[in-house]
Structures are given as structure tokens and as C-alpha cells.
């Protein structure tokens, strides 16, 4: 079955700097890769997703890149702000299948 | 719209006690899910319901049962709680994507239930 690894487990950046979180997956059939943000005391919320027919997707300060050959995808957050502090989860899936989530990355944006 | 709601928010049980976690969604989604979240392990699927009247096991179903009461409600029952079931439980729903569904889509999560089993 699918296995998703995520690094780093914790990340601290200065406000205004960029943050990068990387995930690797094992099943080459996976073709949908969402990223969820979980704020303290809340449930995860989708922030961006990418399908395997594209290599990069951007939405304002966040972007996701996908390397199908290497089986890894990354979340990039530019110009970080205190409200970006949260736990971020990546996931891998294919149509009709369960989401397999990574273990999460706790991002702290320091003022 | 309230989205996905869960009750209770917190619960403490003794080993062997039973309880039911309630979940409801008002987005008219066909699919609903129960996950557990443990430190360093991400979200793991316990059970899911691809449509009203159907339920299926996920990755970690042992010790749990579910009921899809109607299209809105999906409950999770612990018949005899064990300390290993101490976790944060999340209910989610989706219209597309996920097991048994066509397409790709967002899962909408509730606020979670923090359960401690002593």
C-alpha cells in the first residue's frame, strides 16, 4: 500500500522568510496530492492540491511542486506571516482510493 | 452553514466503558469518514461511508463500529474502550474523491473529539 513520509517534523522560520515542506510517496499510481493546514484546536483544512498531470500550482503565497519521477512533492510558503503557524499535512491518493496522510509538520513563524 | 459538527469535544472514559461519537454535516455530501490522529502518525482512516446505507473498513477499524444513520449523520462507537484508543477523532465529509468515489476533491473536517481512556 501507499506510504507517505514528510519532512521536517518541525520547522521554525522568521516572519517574512520562506518555508518548504517535502513529502515522498511510494505508490507510483498515486495521482492526487492535497495539502491540509490544521490550526490549534481545529480540524484540517485544504489549502492547495495538485494532480499528477501538472508539475506546479500556485495560489498567492503558497505553491506546490510535484516530481513524479522522484515521487516527491513539496509545499512552498513565501513571505511567511504569524497566521501561517500551524501543522501541515500532505497526502497522496488516487481516484476512488483512501487518502494516505503524512505524519505532519509543525510550522512556527517567529516575529 | 455549520459544515461538519462533532460531539462531544472532550471525553474521558475508563477502560471497558462504551461511548458513541456523533458527527453531522449540512453540505449534502455523499461520503463521510472517521479518522484518528495520533502524534507523529498523521491521520489514519478508521471507517468510511461512500454513500447512505454503506460502510466500509479503513486502515485501523479494530475496536470500532459505525452507523450511517442518514445522509447527514455518521456515528462512531467504541464498545469497550481501551487506553490504545486515546486519540483525537475527526469526522470528515466529501462530495468527490476518496474511497469508492469518482473524481478528486476536498475533504471537509469537523473540529475533532479529544478522547482519553484511563
Short mmCIF file of C-alpha atoms in Angstrom, two decimals:
data_model
loop_
_atom_site.label_atom_id
_atom_site.label_comp_id
_atom_site.label_asym_id
_atom_site.label_seq_id
_atom_site.Cartn_x
_atom_site.Cartn_y
_atom_site.Cartn_z
CA UNK A 1 0.00 0.00 0.00
CA UNK A 2 0.86 3.68 -0.16
CA UNK A 3 3.29 5.16 2.37
CA UNK A 4 3.84 8.90 2.75
CA UNK A 5 6.82 10.40 4.53
CA UNK A 6 7.04 14.08 5.45
CA UNK A 7 9.99 16.26 6.46
CA UNK A 8 10.80 18.12 8.57
CA UNK A 9 8.61 17.26 11.53
CA UNK A 10 9.09 20.76 12.95
CA UNK A 11 10.15 23.96 11.22
CA UNK A 12 10.78 27.43 12.61
CA UNK A 13 11.22 30.44 10.33
CA UNK A 14 11.43 34.17 10.81
CA UNK A 15 8.44 36.19 9.70
CA UNK A 16 8.88 37.15 6.06
CA UNK A 17 11.11 34.18 5.24
CA UNK A 18 10.09 31.21 3.10
CA UNK A 19 9.17 27.73 4.36
CA UNK A 20 9.43 24.47 2.45
CA UNK A 21 7.93 21.13 3.49
CA UNK A 22 8.68 17.99 1.49
CA UNK A 23 6.75 14.74 1.16
CA UNK A 24 7.68 11.49 -0.56
CA UNK A 25 5.28 8.74 -1.58
CA UNK A 26 5.78 5.12 -2.50
CA UNK A 27 2.96 4.16 -4.88
CA UNK A 28 3.61 5.38 -8.43
CA UNK A 29 -0.14 5.03 -9.15
CA UNK A 30 -0.95 7.91 -6.77
CA UNK A 31 -2.01 10.93 -8.78
CA UNK A 32 -3.65 13.39 -6.37
CA UNK A 33 -1.70 15.27 -3.71
CA UNK A 34 -3.53 17.65 -1.35
CA UNK A 35 -2.06 19.75 1.47
CA UNK A 36 -4.06 20.42 4.62
CA UNK A 37 -3.45 23.04 7.31
CA UNK A 38 -4.50 22.38 10.89
CA UNK A 39 -4.69 25.30 13.28
CA UNK A 40 -4.65 24.70 17.02
CA UNK A 41 -7.87 23.11 18.23
CA UNK A 42 -9.38 22.83 14.76
CA UNK A 43 -9.79 20.22 12.08
CA UNK A 44 -7.53 20.14 9.00
CA UNK A 45 -8.48 22.39 6.08
CA UNK A 46 -7.43 22.03 2.45
CA UNK A 47 -5.09 24.82 1.33
CA UNK A 48 -3.88 23.59 -2.05
CA UNK A 49 -3.82 20.42 -4.12
CA UNK A 50 -2.14 19.17 -7.27
CA UNK A 51 -2.81 16.38 -9.71
CA UNK A 52 -0.10 14.43 -11.46
CA UNK A 53 -0.76 15.97 -14.86
CA UNK A 54 0.84 19.26 -13.71
CA UNK A 55 4.21 19.98 -12.16
CA UNK A 56 3.43 23.13 -10.18
CA UNK A 57 0.46 25.04 -8.84
CA UNK A 58 0.36 28.42 -7.12
CA UNK A 59 -2.19 30.26 -5.02
CA UNK A 60 -0.97 33.64 -3.77
CA UNK A 61 1.82 32.93 -1.24
CA UNK A 62 1.61 29.14 -1.40
CA UNK A 63 2.75 26.79 -4.12
CA UNK A 64 3.10 23.05 -4.55
CA UNK A 65 5.59 21.31 -6.83
CA UNK A 66 5.47 17.69 -7.94
CA UNK A 67 8.26 15.45 -9.21
CA UNK A 68 6.61 12.24 -10.40
CA UNK A 69 9.89 10.59 -11.34
CA UNK A 70 11.33 11.01 -7.87
CA UNK A 71 7.92 10.53 -6.22
CA UNK A 72 8.06 13.64 -4.11
CA UNK A 73 6.08 16.85 -3.78
CA UNK A 74 6.70 19.98 -1.78
CA UNK A 75 4.77 22.87 -0.23
CA UNK A 76 6.34 26.31 -0.52
CA UNK A 77 5.12 29.24 1.58
CA UNK A 78 6.65 32.64 0.78
CA UNK A 79 6.62 35.81 2.90
CA UNK A 80 5.52 33.84 5.96
CA UNK A 81 3.21 35.51 8.47
CA UNK A 82 2.33 34.60 12.07
CA UNK A 83 -1.03 33.21 10.92
CA UNK A 84 0.85 30.60 8.87
CA UNK A 85 1.86 28.92 12.16
CA UNK A 86 0.06 25.55 12.17
CA UNK A 87 0.52 21.85 11.49
CA UNK A 88 0.64 20.99 7.79
CA UNK A 89 -0.24 17.54 6.41
CA UNK A 90 0.44 16.23 2.94
CA UNK A 91 -1.48 13.31 1.48
CA UNK A 92 -1.36 11.04 -1.54
CA UNK A 93 -4.28 9.36 -3.24
CA UNK A 94 -5.67 8.07 -6.47
CA UNK A 95 -9.22 8.20 -7.78
CA UNK A 96 -11.55 6.05 -5.71
CA UNK A 97 -8.98 5.36 -3.01
CA UNK A 98 -8.29 6.46 0.55
CA UNK A 99 -6.16 9.48 1.31
CA UNK A 100 -2.88 8.44 2.94
CA UNK A 101 -1.60 11.28 5.09
CA UNK A 102 1.94 12.12 6.09
CA UNK A 103 2.78 12.50 9.81
CA UNK A 104 2.62 16.30 9.73
CA UNK A 105 4.97 19.28 10.04
CA UNK A 106 4.60 21.84 12.83
CA UNK A 107 5.49 25.26 11.37
CA UNK A 108 6.25 28.13 13.71
CA UNK A 109 6.64 31.63 12.28
CA UNK A 110 8.65 33.76 14.69
CA UNK A 111 8.00 37.52 14.84
CA UNK B 1 -23.82 26.54 7.08
CA UNK B 2 -22.22 24.84 10.07
CA UNK B 3 -20.20 22.45 7.88
CA UNK B 4 -19.18 19.34 9.84
CA UNK B 5 -20.08 19.23 13.52
CA UNK B 6 -18.92 16.72 16.13
CA UNK B 7 -20.00 15.97 19.68
CA UNK B 8 -18.64 15.80 22.28
CA UNK B 9 -15.48 17.95 22.09
CA UNK B 10 -13.82 16.17 25.00
CA UNK B 11 -14.43 12.84 26.73
CA UNK B 12 -12.71 10.82 29.42
CA UNK B 13 -13.56 7.11 29.71
CA UNK B 14 -12.44 4.29 31.89
CA UNK B 15 -11.17 1.09 30.30
CA UNK B 16 -14.13 -1.06 29.27
CA UNK B 17 -16.67 1.73 29.03
CA UNK B 18 -18.53 2.40 25.80
CA UNK B 19 -19.43 5.59 24.03
CA UNK B 20 -20.64 6.96 20.71
CA UNK B 21 -19.10 9.90 18.88
CA UNK B 22 -21.59 11.85 16.82
CA UNK B 23 -20.97 13.59 13.50
CA UNK B 24 -23.27 15.56 11.22
CA UNK B 25 -22.75 17.52 8.00
CA UNK B 26 -25.04 20.01 6.31
CA UNK B 27 -23.32 20.13 2.89
CA UNK B 28 -25.37 17.29 1.36
CA UNK B 29 -22.21 15.24 0.83
CA UNK B 30 -22.48 11.58 -0.05
CA UNK B 31 -19.29 10.40 1.63
CA UNK B 32 -18.32 10.59 5.28
CA UNK B 33 -15.20 9.43 7.14
CA UNK B 34 -13.85 8.81 10.61
CA UNK B 35 -10.12 9.38 11.26
CA UNK B 36 -7.96 9.20 14.32
CA UNK B 37 -4.98 11.49 14.83
CA UNK B 38 -2.06 10.42 16.96
CA UNK B 39 1.22 12.30 17.49
CA UNK B 40 3.72 11.62 14.71
CA UNK B 41 1.30 9.42 12.77
CA UNK B 42 -0.87 11.83 10.83
CA UNK B 43 -4.49 10.98 10.16
CA UNK B 44 -5.50 7.34 9.83
CA UNK B 45 -8.81 6.24 8.39
CA UNK B 46 -10.96 4.13 10.73
CA UNK B 47 -14.17 3.67 8.72
CA UNK B 48 -15.86 5.39 5.84
CA UNK B 49 -19.27 5.55 4.21
CA UNK B 50 -19.24 6.22 0.47
CA UNK B 51 -22.99 6.72 0.42
CA UNK B 52 -26.02 6.48 2.66
CA UNK B 53 -26.56 2.86 3.66
CA UNK B 54 -22.99 1.68 3.10
CA UNK B 55 -19.98 1.49 5.41
CA UNK B 56 -16.51 0.06 4.91
CA UNK B 57 -13.38 -0.50 6.97
CA UNK B 58 -10.41 1.78 6.65
CA UNK B 59 -6.84 1.31 7.81
CA UNK B 60 -7.47 0.88 11.58
CA UNK B 61 -11.03 -0.43 12.19
CA UNK B 62 -10.41 -2.80 15.11
CA UNK B 63 -12.33 -1.86 18.26
CA UNK B 64 -14.76 0.44 16.46
CA UNK B 65 -18.17 0.27 14.83
CA UNK B 66 -20.01 2.83 12.75
CA UNK B 67 -23.54 3.70 11.71
CA UNK B 68 -24.59 5.86 8.79
CA UNK B 69 -27.88 6.95 10.27
CA UNK B 70 -28.93 9.02 7.24
CA UNK B 71 -27.18 11.18 4.66
CA UNK B 72 -26.29 13.81 7.28
CA UNK B 73 -25.14 11.71 10.22
CA UNK B 74 -22.31 9.21 10.74
CA UNK B 75 -21.55 7.91 14.23
CA UNK B 76 -18.53 6.06 15.63
CA UNK B 77 -18.96 3.67 18.55
CA UNK B 78 -16.37 2.27 20.93
CA UNK B 79 -17.93 -0.81 22.54
CA UNK B 80 -15.22 -1.46 25.13
CA UNK B 81 -12.72 1.38 25.28
CA UNK B 82 -9.00 0.64 25.68
CA UNK B 83 -6.10 3.01 26.52
CA UNK B 84 -4.79 2.47 22.96
CA UNK B 85 -7.89 4.30 21.72
CA UNK B 86 -6.79 7.52 23.41
CA UNK B 87 -6.62 9.89 20.46
CA UNK B 88 -8.21 12.84 18.69
CA UNK B 89 -11.03 11.73 16.41
CA UNK B 90 -12.05 13.64 13.32
CA UNK B 91 -15.10 13.23 11.15
CA UNK B 92 -14.96 14.43 7.55
CA UNK B 93 -17.20 14.54 4.50
CA UNK B 94 -16.72 14.99 0.78
CA UNK B 95 -18.69 15.09 -2.44
CA UNK B 96 -15.93 13.86 -4.76
CA UNK B 97 -12.74 11.92 -4.29
CA UNK B 98 -11.98 9.40 -1.57
CA UNK B 99 -12.71 5.68 -1.43
CA UNK B 100 -15.47 4.50 -3.70
CA UNK B 101 -15.94 7.88 -5.34
CA UNK B 102 -15.12 9.21 -8.77
CA UNK B 103 -13.05 12.33 -9.23
CA UNK B 104 -10.87 14.27 -6.83
CA UNK B 105 -11.99 16.64 -4.17
CA UNK B 106 -11.68 18.27 -0.80
CA UNK B 107 -12.49 16.54 2.44
CA UNK B 108 -14.14 18.85 4.97
CA UNK B 109 -13.21 18.10 8.58
CA UNK B 110 -15.03 18.69 11.84
CA UNK B 111 -13.33 20.26 14.90
CA UNK B 112 -12.48 16.90 16.47
CA UNK B 113 -13.18 14.99 19.69
CA UNK B 114 -10.34 14.55 22.16
CA UNK B 115 -10.80 11.16 23.85
CA UNK B 116 -8.81 9.90 26.81
CA UNK B 117 -9.18 6.32 28.02
CA UNK B 118 -7.81 5.68 31.50
#
